[in-house]
XYZ file of N, CA, C and O in Angstrom:
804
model
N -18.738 8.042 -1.935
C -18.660 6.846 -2.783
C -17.328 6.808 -3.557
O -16.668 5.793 -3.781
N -17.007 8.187 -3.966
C -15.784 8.211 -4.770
C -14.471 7.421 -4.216
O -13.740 6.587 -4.751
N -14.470 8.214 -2.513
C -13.483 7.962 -1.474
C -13.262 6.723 -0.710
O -12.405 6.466 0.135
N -14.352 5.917 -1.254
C -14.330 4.381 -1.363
C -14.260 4.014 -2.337
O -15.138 3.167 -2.169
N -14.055 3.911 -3.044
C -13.537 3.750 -4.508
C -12.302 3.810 -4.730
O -11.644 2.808 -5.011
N -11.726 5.191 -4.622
C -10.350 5.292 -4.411
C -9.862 4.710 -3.251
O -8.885 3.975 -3.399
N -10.361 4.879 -1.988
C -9.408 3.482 -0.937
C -8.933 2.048 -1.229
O -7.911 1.428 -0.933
N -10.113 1.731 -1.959
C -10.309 -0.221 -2.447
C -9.580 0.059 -3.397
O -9.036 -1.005 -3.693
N -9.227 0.843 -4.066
C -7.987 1.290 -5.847
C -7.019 0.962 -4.865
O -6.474 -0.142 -4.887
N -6.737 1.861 -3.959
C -4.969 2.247 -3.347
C -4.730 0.612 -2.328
O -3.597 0.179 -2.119
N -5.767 0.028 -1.901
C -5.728 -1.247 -1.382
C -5.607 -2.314 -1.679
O -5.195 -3.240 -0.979
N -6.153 -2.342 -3.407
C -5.687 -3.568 -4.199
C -4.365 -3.237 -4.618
O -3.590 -4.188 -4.719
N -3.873 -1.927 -4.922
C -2.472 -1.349 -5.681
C -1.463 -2.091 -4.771
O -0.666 -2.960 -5.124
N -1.672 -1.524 -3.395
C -0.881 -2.008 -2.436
C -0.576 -3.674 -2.319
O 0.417 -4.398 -2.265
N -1.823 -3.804 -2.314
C -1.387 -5.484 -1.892
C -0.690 -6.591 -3.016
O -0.070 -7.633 -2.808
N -1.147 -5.758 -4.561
C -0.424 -6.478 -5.109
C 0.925 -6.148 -5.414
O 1.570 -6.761 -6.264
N 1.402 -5.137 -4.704
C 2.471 -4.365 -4.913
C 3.369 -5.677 -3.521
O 4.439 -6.227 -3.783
N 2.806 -5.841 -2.522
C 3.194 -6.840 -1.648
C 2.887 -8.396 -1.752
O 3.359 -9.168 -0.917
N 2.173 -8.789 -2.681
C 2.512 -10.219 -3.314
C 3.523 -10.046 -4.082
O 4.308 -10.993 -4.134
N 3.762 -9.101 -4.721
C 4.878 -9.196 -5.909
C 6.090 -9.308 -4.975
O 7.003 -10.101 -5.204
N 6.070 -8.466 -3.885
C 7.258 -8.660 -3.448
C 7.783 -10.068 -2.512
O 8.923 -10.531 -2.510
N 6.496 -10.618 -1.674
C 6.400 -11.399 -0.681
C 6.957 -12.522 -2.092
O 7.930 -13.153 -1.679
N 6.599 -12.939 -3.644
C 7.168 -13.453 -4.571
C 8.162 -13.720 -4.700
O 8.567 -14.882 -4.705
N 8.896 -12.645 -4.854
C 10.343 -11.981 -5.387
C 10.816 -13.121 -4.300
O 11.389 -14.161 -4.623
N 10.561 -12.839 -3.293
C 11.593 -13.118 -2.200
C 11.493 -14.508 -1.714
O 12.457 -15.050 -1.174
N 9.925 -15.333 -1.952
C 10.309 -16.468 -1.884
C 10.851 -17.282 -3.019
O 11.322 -18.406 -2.844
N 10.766 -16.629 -4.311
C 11.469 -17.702 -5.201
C 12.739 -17.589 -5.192
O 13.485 -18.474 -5.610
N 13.266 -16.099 -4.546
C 15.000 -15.804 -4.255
C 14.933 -14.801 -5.344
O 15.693 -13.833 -5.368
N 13.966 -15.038 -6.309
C 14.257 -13.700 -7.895
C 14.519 -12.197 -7.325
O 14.851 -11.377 -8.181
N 14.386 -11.643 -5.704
C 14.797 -10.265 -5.403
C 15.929 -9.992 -5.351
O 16.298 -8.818 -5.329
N 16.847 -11.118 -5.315
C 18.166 -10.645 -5.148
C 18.569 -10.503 -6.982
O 19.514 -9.718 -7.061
N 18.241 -10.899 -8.110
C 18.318 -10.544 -8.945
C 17.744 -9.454 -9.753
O 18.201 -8.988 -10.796
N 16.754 -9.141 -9.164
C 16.164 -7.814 -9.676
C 16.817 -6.919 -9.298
O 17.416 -6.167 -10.066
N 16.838 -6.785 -7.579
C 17.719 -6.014 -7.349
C 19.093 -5.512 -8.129
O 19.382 -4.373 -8.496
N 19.690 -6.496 -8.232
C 20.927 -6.693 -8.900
C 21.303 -6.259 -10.265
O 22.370 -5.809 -10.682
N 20.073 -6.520 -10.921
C 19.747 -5.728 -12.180
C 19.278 -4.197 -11.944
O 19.455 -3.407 -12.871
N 18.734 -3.785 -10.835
C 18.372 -2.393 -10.758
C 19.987 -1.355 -10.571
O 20.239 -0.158 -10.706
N 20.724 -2.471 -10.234
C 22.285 -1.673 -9.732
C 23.138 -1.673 -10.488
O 24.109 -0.950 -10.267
N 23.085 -2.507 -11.693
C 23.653 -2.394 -12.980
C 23.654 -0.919 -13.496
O 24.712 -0.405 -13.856
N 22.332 -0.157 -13.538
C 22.148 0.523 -13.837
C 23.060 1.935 -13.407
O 23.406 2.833 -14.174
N 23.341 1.823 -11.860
C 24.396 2.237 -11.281
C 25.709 2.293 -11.897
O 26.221 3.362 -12.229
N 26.472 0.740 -12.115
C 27.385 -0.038 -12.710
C 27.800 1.143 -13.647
O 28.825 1.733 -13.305
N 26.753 1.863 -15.511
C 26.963 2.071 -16.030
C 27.319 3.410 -16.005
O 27.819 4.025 -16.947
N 26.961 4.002 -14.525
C 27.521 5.431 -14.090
C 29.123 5.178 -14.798
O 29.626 5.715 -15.785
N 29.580 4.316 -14.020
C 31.267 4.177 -14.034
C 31.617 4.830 -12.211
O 32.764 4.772 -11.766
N 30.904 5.181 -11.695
C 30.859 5.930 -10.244
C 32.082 4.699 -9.628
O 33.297 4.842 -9.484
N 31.323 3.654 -9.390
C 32.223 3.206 -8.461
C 33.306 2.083 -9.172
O 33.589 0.970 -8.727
N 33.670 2.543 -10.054
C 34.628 1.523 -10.648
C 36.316 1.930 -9.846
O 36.578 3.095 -9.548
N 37.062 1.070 -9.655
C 38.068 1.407 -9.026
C 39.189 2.399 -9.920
O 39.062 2.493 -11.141
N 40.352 3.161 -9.144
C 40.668 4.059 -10.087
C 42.376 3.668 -10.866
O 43.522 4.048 -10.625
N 41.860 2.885 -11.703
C 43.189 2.361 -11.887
C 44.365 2.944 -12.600
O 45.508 2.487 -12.621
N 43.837 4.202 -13.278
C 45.067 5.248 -13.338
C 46.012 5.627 -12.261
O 47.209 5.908 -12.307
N 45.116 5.559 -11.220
C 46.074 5.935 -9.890
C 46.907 4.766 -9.519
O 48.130 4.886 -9.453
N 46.261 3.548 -9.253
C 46.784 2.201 -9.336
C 48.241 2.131 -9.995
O 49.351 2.020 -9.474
N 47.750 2.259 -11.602
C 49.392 1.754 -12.409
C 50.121 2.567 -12.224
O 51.274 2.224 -11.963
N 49.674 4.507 -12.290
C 50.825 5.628 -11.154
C 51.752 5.130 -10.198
O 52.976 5.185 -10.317
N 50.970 4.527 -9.016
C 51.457 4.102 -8.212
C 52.331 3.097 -8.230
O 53.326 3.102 -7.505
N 51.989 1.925 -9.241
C 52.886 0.515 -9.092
C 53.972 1.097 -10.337
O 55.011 0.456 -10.493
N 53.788 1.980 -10.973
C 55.276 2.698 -11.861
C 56.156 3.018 -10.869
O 57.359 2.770 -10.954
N 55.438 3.765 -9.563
C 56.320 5.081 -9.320
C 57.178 4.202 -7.373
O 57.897 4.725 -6.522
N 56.524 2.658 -7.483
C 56.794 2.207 -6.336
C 57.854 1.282 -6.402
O 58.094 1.017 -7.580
N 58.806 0.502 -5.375
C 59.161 -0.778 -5.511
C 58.838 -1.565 -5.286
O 58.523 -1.372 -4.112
N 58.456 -3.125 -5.641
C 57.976 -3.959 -5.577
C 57.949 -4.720 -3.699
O 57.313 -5.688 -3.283
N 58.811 -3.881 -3.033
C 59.010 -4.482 -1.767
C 57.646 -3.319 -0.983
O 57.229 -3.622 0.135
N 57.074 -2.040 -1.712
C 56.197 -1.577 -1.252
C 54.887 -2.143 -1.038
O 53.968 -1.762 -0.314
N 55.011 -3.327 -1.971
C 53.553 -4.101 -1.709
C 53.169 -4.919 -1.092
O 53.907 -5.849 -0.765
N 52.012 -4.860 -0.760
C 51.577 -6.448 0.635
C 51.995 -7.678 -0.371
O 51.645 -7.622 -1.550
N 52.621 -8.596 0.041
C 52.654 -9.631 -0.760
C 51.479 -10.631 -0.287
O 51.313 -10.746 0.927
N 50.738 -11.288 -1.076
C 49.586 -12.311 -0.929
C 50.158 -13.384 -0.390
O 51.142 -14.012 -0.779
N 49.538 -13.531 0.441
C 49.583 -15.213 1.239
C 48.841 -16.054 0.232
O 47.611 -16.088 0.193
N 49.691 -16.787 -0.648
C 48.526 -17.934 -1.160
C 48.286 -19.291 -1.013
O 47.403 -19.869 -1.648
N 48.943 -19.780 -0.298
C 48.781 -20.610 0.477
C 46.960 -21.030 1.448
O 46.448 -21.139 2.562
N 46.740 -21.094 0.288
C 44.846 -21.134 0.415
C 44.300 -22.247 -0.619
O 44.367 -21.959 -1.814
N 43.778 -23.468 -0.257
C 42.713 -23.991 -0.676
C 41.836 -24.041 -0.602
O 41.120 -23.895 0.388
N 41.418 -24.433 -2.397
C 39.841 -24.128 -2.734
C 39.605 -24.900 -3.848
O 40.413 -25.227 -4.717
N 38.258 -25.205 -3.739
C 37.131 -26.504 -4.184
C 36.493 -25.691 -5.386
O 35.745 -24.716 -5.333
N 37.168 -26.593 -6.850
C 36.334 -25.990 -7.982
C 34.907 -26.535 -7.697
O 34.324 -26.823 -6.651
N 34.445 -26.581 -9.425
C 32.968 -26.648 -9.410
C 32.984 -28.300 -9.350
O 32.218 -28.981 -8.667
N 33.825 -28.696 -10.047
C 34.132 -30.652 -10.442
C 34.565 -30.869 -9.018
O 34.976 -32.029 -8.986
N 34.649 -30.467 -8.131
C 35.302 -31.339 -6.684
C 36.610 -30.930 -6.606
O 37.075 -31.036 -5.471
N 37.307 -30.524 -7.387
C 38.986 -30.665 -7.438
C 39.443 -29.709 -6.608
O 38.978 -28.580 -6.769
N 40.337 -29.905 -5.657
C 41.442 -28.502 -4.574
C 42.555 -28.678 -5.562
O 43.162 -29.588 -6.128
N 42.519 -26.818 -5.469
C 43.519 -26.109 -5.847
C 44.107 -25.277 -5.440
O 43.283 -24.391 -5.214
N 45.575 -24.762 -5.028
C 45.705 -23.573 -3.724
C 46.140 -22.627 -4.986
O 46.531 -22.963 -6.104
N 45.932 -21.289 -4.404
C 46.266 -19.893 -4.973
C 47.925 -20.162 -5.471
O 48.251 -19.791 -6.599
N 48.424 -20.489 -5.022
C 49.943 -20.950 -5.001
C 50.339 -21.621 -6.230
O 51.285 -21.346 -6.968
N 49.453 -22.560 -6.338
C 49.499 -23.363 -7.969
C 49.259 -22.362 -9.284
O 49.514 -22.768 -10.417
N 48.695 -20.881 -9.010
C 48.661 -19.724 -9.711
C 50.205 -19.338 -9.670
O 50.666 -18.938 -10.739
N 50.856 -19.389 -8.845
C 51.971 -18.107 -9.236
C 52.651 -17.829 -10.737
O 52.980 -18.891 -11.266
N 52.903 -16.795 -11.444
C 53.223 -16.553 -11.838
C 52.582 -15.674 -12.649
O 53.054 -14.798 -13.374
N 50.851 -16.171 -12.344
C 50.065 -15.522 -13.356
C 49.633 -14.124 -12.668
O 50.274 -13.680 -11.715
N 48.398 -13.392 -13.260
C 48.351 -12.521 -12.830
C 46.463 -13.072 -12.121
O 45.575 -13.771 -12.608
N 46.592 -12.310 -10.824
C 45.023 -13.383 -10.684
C 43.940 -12.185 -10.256
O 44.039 -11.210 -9.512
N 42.882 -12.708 -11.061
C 41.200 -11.875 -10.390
C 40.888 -12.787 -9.429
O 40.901 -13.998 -9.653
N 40.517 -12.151 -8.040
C 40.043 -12.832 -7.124
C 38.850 -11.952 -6.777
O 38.978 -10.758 -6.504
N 37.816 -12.518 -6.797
C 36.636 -12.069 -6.509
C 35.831 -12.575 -5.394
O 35.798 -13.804 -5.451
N 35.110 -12.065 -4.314
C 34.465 -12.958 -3.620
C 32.928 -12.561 -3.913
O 32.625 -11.517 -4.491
N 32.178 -13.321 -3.544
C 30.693 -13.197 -4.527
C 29.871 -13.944 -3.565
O 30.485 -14.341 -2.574
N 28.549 -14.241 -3.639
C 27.604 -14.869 -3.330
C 26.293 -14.585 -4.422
O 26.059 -13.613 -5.140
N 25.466 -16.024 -4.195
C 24.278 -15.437 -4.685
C 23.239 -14.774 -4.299
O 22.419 -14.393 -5.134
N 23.059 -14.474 -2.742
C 22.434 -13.865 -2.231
C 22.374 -12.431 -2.346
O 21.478 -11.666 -1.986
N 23.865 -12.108 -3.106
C 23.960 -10.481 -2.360
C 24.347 -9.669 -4.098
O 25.249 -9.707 -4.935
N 22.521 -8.738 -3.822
C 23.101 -8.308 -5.026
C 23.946 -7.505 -5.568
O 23.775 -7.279 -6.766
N 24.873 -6.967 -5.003
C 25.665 -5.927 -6.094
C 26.688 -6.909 -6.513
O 27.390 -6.647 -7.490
N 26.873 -8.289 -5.705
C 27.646 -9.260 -6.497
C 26.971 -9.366 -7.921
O 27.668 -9.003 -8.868
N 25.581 -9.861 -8.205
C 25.214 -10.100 -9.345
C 24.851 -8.850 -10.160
O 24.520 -9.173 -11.301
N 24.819 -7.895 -10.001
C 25.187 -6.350 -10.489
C 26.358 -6.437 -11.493
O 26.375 -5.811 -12.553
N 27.382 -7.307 -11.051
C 28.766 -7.148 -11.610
C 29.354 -8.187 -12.435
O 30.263 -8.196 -13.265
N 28.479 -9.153 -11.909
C 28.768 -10.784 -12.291
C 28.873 -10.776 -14.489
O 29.499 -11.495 -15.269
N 28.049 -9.755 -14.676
C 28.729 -9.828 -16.795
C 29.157 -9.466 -16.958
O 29.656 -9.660 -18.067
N 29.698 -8.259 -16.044
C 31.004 -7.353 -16.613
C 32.253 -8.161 -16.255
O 33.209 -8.066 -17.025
N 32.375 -9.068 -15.005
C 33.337 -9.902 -15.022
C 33.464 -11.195 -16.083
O 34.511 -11.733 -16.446
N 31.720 -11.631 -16.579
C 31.686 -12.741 -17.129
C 32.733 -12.506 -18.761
O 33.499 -13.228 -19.398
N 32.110 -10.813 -18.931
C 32.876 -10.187 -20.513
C 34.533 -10.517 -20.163
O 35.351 -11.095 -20.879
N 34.663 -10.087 -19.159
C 36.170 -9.710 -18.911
C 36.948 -10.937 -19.194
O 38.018 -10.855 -19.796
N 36.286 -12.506 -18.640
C 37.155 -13.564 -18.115
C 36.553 -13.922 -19.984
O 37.544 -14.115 -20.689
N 35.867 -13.975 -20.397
C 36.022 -14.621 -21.870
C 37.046 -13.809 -22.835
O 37.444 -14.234 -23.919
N 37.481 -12.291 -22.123
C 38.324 -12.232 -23.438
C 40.155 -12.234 -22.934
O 41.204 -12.010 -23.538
N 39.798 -12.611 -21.536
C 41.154 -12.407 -20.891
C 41.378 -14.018 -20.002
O 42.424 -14.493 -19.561
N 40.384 -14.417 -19.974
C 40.836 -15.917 -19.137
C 42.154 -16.619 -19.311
O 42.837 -16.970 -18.349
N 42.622 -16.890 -21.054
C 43.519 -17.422 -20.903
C 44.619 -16.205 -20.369
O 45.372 -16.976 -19.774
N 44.949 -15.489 -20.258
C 45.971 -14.860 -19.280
C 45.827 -14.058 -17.913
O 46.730 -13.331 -17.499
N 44.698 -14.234 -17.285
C 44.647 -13.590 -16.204
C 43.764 -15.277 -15.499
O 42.716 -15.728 -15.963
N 44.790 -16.086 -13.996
C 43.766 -16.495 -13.185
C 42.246 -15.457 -12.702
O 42.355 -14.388 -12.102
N 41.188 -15.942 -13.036
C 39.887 -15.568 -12.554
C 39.382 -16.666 -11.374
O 38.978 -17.777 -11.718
N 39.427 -16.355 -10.270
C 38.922 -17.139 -9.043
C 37.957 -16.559 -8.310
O 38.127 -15.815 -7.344
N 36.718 -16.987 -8.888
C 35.716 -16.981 -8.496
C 35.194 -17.123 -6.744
O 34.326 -17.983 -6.592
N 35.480 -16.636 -5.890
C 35.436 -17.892 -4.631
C 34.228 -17.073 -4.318
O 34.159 -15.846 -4.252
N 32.999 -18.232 -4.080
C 31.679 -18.301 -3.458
C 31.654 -18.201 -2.036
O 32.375 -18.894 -1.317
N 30.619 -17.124 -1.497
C 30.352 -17.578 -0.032
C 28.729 -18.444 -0.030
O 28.124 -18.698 1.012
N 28.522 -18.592 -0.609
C 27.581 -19.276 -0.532
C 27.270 -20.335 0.562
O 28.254 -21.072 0.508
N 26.605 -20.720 1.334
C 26.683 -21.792 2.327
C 26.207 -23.000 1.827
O 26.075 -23.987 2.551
N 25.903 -22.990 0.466
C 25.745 -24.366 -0.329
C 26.198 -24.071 -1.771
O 25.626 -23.301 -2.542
N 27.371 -24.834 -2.042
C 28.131 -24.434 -3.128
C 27.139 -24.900 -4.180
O 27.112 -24.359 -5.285
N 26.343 -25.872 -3.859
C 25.730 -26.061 -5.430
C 24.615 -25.165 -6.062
O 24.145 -25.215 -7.198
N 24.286 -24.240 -4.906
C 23.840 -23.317 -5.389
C 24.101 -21.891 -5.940
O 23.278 -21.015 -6.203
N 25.643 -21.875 -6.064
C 26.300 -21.465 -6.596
C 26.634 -21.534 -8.075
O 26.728 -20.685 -8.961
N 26.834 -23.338 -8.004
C 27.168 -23.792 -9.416
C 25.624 -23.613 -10.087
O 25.772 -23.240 -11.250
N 24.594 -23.715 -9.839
C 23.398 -23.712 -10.319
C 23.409 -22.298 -10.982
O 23.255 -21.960 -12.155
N 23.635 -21.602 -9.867
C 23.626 -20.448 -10.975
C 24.441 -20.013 -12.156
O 23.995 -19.459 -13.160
N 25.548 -20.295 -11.944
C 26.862 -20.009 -12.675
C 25.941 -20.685 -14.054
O 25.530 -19.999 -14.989
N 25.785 -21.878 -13.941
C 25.142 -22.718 -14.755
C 24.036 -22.241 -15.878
O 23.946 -22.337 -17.102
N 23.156 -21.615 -14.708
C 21.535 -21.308 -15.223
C 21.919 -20.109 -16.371
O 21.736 -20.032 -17.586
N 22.564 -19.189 -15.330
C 23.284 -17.461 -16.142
C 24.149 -17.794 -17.533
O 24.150 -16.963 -18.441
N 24.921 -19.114 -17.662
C 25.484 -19.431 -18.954
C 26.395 -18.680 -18.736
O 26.977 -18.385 -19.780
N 27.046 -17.948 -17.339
C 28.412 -17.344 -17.669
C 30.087 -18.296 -17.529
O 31.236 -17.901 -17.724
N 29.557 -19.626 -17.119
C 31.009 -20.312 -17.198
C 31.958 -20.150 -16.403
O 32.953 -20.850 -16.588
N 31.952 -19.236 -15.335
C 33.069 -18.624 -14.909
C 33.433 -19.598 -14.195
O 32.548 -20.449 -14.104
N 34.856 -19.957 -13.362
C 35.687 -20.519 -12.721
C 35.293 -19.928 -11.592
O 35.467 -18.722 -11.416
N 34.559 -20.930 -10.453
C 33.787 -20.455 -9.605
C 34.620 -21.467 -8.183
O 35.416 -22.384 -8.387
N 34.334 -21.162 -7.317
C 35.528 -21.649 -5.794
C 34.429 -21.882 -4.708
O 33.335 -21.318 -4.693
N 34.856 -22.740 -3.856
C 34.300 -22.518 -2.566
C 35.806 -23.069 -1.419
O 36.550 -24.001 -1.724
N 35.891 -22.580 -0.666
C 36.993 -22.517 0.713
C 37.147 -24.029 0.761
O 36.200 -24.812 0.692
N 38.276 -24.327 0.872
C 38.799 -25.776 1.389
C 39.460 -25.283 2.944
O 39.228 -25.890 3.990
N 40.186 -24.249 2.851
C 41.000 -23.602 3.822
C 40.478 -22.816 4.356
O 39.290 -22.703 4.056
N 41.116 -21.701 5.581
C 40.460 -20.269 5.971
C 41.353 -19.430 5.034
O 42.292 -19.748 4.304
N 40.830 -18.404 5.263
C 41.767 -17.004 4.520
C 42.750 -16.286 5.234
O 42.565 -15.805 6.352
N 43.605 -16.228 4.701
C 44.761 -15.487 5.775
C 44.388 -14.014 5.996
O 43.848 -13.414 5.066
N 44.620 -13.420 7.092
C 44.220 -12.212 7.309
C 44.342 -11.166 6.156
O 43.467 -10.383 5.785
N 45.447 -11.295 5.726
C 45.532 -10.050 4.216
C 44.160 -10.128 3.261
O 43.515 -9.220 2.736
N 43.995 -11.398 3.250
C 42.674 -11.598 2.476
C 41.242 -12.098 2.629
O 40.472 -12.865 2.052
N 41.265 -11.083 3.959
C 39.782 -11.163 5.133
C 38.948 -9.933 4.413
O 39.371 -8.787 4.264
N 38.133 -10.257 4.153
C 37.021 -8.527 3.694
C 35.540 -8.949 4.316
O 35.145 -10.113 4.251
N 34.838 -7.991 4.865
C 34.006 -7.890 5.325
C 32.830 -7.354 4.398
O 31.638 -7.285 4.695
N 33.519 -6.945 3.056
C 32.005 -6.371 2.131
C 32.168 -7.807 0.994
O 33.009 -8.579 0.534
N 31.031 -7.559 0.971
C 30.242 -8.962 -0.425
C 30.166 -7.552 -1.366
O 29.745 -6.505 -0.874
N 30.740 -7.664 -3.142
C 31.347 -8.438 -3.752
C 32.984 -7.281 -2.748
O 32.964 -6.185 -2.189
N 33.996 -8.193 -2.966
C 35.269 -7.910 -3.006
C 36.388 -8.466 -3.829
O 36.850 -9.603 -3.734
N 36.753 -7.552 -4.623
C 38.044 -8.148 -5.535
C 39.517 -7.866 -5.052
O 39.809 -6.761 -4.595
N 40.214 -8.633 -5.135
C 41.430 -8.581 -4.973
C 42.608 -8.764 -6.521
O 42.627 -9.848 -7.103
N 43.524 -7.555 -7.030
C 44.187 -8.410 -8.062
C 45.400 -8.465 -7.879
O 46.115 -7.510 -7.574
N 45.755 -9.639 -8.057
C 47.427 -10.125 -7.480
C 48.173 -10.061 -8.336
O 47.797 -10.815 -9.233
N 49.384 -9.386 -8.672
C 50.400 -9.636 -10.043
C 51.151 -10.689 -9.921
O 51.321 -11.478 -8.992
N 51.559 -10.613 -10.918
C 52.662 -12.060 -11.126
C 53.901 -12.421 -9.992
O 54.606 -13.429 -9.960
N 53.908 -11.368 -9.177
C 54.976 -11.234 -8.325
C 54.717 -11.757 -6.717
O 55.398 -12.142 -5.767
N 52.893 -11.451 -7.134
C 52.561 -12.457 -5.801
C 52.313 -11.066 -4.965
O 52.432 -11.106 -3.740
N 52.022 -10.027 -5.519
C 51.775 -8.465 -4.950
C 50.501 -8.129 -4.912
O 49.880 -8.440 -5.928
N 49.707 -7.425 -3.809
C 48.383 -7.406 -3.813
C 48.432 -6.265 -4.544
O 49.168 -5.469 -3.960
N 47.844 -5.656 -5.890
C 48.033 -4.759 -6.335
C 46.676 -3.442 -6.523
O 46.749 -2.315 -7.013
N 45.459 -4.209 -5.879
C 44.522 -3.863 -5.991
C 43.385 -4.312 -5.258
O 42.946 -5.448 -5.436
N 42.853 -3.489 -4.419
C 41.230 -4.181 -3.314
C 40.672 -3.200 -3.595
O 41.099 -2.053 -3.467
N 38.956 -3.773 -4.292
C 38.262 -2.785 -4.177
C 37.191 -4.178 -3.633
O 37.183 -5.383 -3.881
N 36.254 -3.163 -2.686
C 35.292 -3.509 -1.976
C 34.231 -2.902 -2.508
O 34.404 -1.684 -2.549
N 32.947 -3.340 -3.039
C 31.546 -3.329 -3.251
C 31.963 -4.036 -5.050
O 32.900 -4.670 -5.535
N 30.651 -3.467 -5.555
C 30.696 -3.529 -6.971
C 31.347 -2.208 -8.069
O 31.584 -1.000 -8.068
N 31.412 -3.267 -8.831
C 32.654 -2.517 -10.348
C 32.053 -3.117 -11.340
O 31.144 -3.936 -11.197
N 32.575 -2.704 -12.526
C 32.246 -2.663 -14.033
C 33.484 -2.760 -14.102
O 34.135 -1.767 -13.778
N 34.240 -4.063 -14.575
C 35.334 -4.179 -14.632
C 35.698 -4.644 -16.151
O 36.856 -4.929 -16.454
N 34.698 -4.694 -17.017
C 34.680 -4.476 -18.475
C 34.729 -3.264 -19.032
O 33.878 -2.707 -19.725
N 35.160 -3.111 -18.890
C 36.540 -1.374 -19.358
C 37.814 -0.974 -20.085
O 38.879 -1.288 -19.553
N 37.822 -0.593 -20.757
C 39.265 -0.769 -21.565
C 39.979 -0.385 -20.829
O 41.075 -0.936 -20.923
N 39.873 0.724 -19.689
C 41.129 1.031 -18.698
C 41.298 -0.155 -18.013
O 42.347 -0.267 -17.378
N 40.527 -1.043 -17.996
C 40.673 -1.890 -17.311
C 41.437 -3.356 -17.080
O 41.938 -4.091 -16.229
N 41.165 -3.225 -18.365
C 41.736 -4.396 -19.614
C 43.275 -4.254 -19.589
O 44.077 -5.147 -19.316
N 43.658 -2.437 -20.061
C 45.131 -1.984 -20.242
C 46.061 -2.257 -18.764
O 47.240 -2.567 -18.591
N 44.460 -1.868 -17.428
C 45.180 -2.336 -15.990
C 46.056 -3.551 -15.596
O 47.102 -3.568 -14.948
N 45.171 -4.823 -16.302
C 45.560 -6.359 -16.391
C 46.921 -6.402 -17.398
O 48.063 -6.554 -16.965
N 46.625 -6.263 -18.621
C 47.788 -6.355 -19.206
C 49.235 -5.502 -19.031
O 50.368 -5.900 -19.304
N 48.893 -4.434 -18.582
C 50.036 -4.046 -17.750
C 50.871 -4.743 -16.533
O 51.906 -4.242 -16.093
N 50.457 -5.630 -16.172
C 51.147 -6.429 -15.105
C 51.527 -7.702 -15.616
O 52.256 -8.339 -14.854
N 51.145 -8.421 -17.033
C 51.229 -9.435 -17.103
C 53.020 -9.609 -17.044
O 53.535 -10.726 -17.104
């Protein structure tokens, strides 16, 4: 009697353990849980990129050592408007690629949201969405209250700036120099991080 008892326990446990999830996933809320479970990661600092080595390197290099960015790329804000990377030059730019589907993008999405409110006015932040429906993009940007300067492709991407991992950042200096790719997620609200940006301005 016990051992039916405990089966019908471990059988209701289970199944509501699989509505919750069969849930998650039709309202789309798994890719945010998730996303929140990897934050947790985030605060390791594990995979943040290593930008001591970075500014080492762009001290100890010449400027002809670097890939220079093709920017010659249009892209569709949130209002409708094309803008090419090109209309940036001079600044220093965050290029991020993101979706809402994929969470270690939204893992990362406040540490960038911190970053672009205290650095926006001097660093371009270009948001560019893969999303296959931009307004569900802007919906979120929207819903989250983070504001960010969010993109979707008018153009293709030139090979220098092809990546195959969701999130991927790219940061370009003022010179039009790729100075930095990191592929997955970062915590890019960091004071090394901060000193990284303003060092190039």
């Amino acid at each position: 009697m016990k051992k039916n008892k405990s089966a019908k326990k471990t059988w209701i446990q289970n199944g509501v353990f699989v509505l919750i999830l069969i849930t998650l996933y039709a309202t789309g809320l798994h890719t945010e849980v998730i996303g929140f479970a990897q934050r947790g990661v985030l605060a390791t600092g594990l995979m943040n990129p290593d930008v001591k080595e970075i500014t080492h390197k762009k001290n100890s290099k010449t400027i002809s050592e670097y890939t220079k960015a093709d920017l010659n790329i249009k892209l569709i804000d949130s209002n409708g408007k094309i803008i090419s990377l090109s209309d940036l030059k001079d600044k220093v730019i965050f290029l991020n690629y993101w979706a809402t589907w994929c969470p270690p993008c939204i893992a990362e999405m406040p540490s960038i949201s911190k970053l672009h409110k205290e650095m926006g006015n001097d660093v371009a932040f270009i948001l560019l969405s893969f999303d296959k429906d931009f307004e569900t993009a802007k919906a979120f940007n929207k819903r989250k209250g983070y504001n960010l300067p969010i993109y979707t492709l008018a153009s293709n991407l030139p090979t220098m700036l092809q990546s195959s991992a969701l999130p991927t950042t790219y940061i370009i200096d003022r010179e039009g120099n790729i100075v930095l790719t990191h592929e997955g997620m970062a915590n890019y609200n960091t004071d090394e991080f901060r000193v990284f940006l303003e060092s190039l301005k």
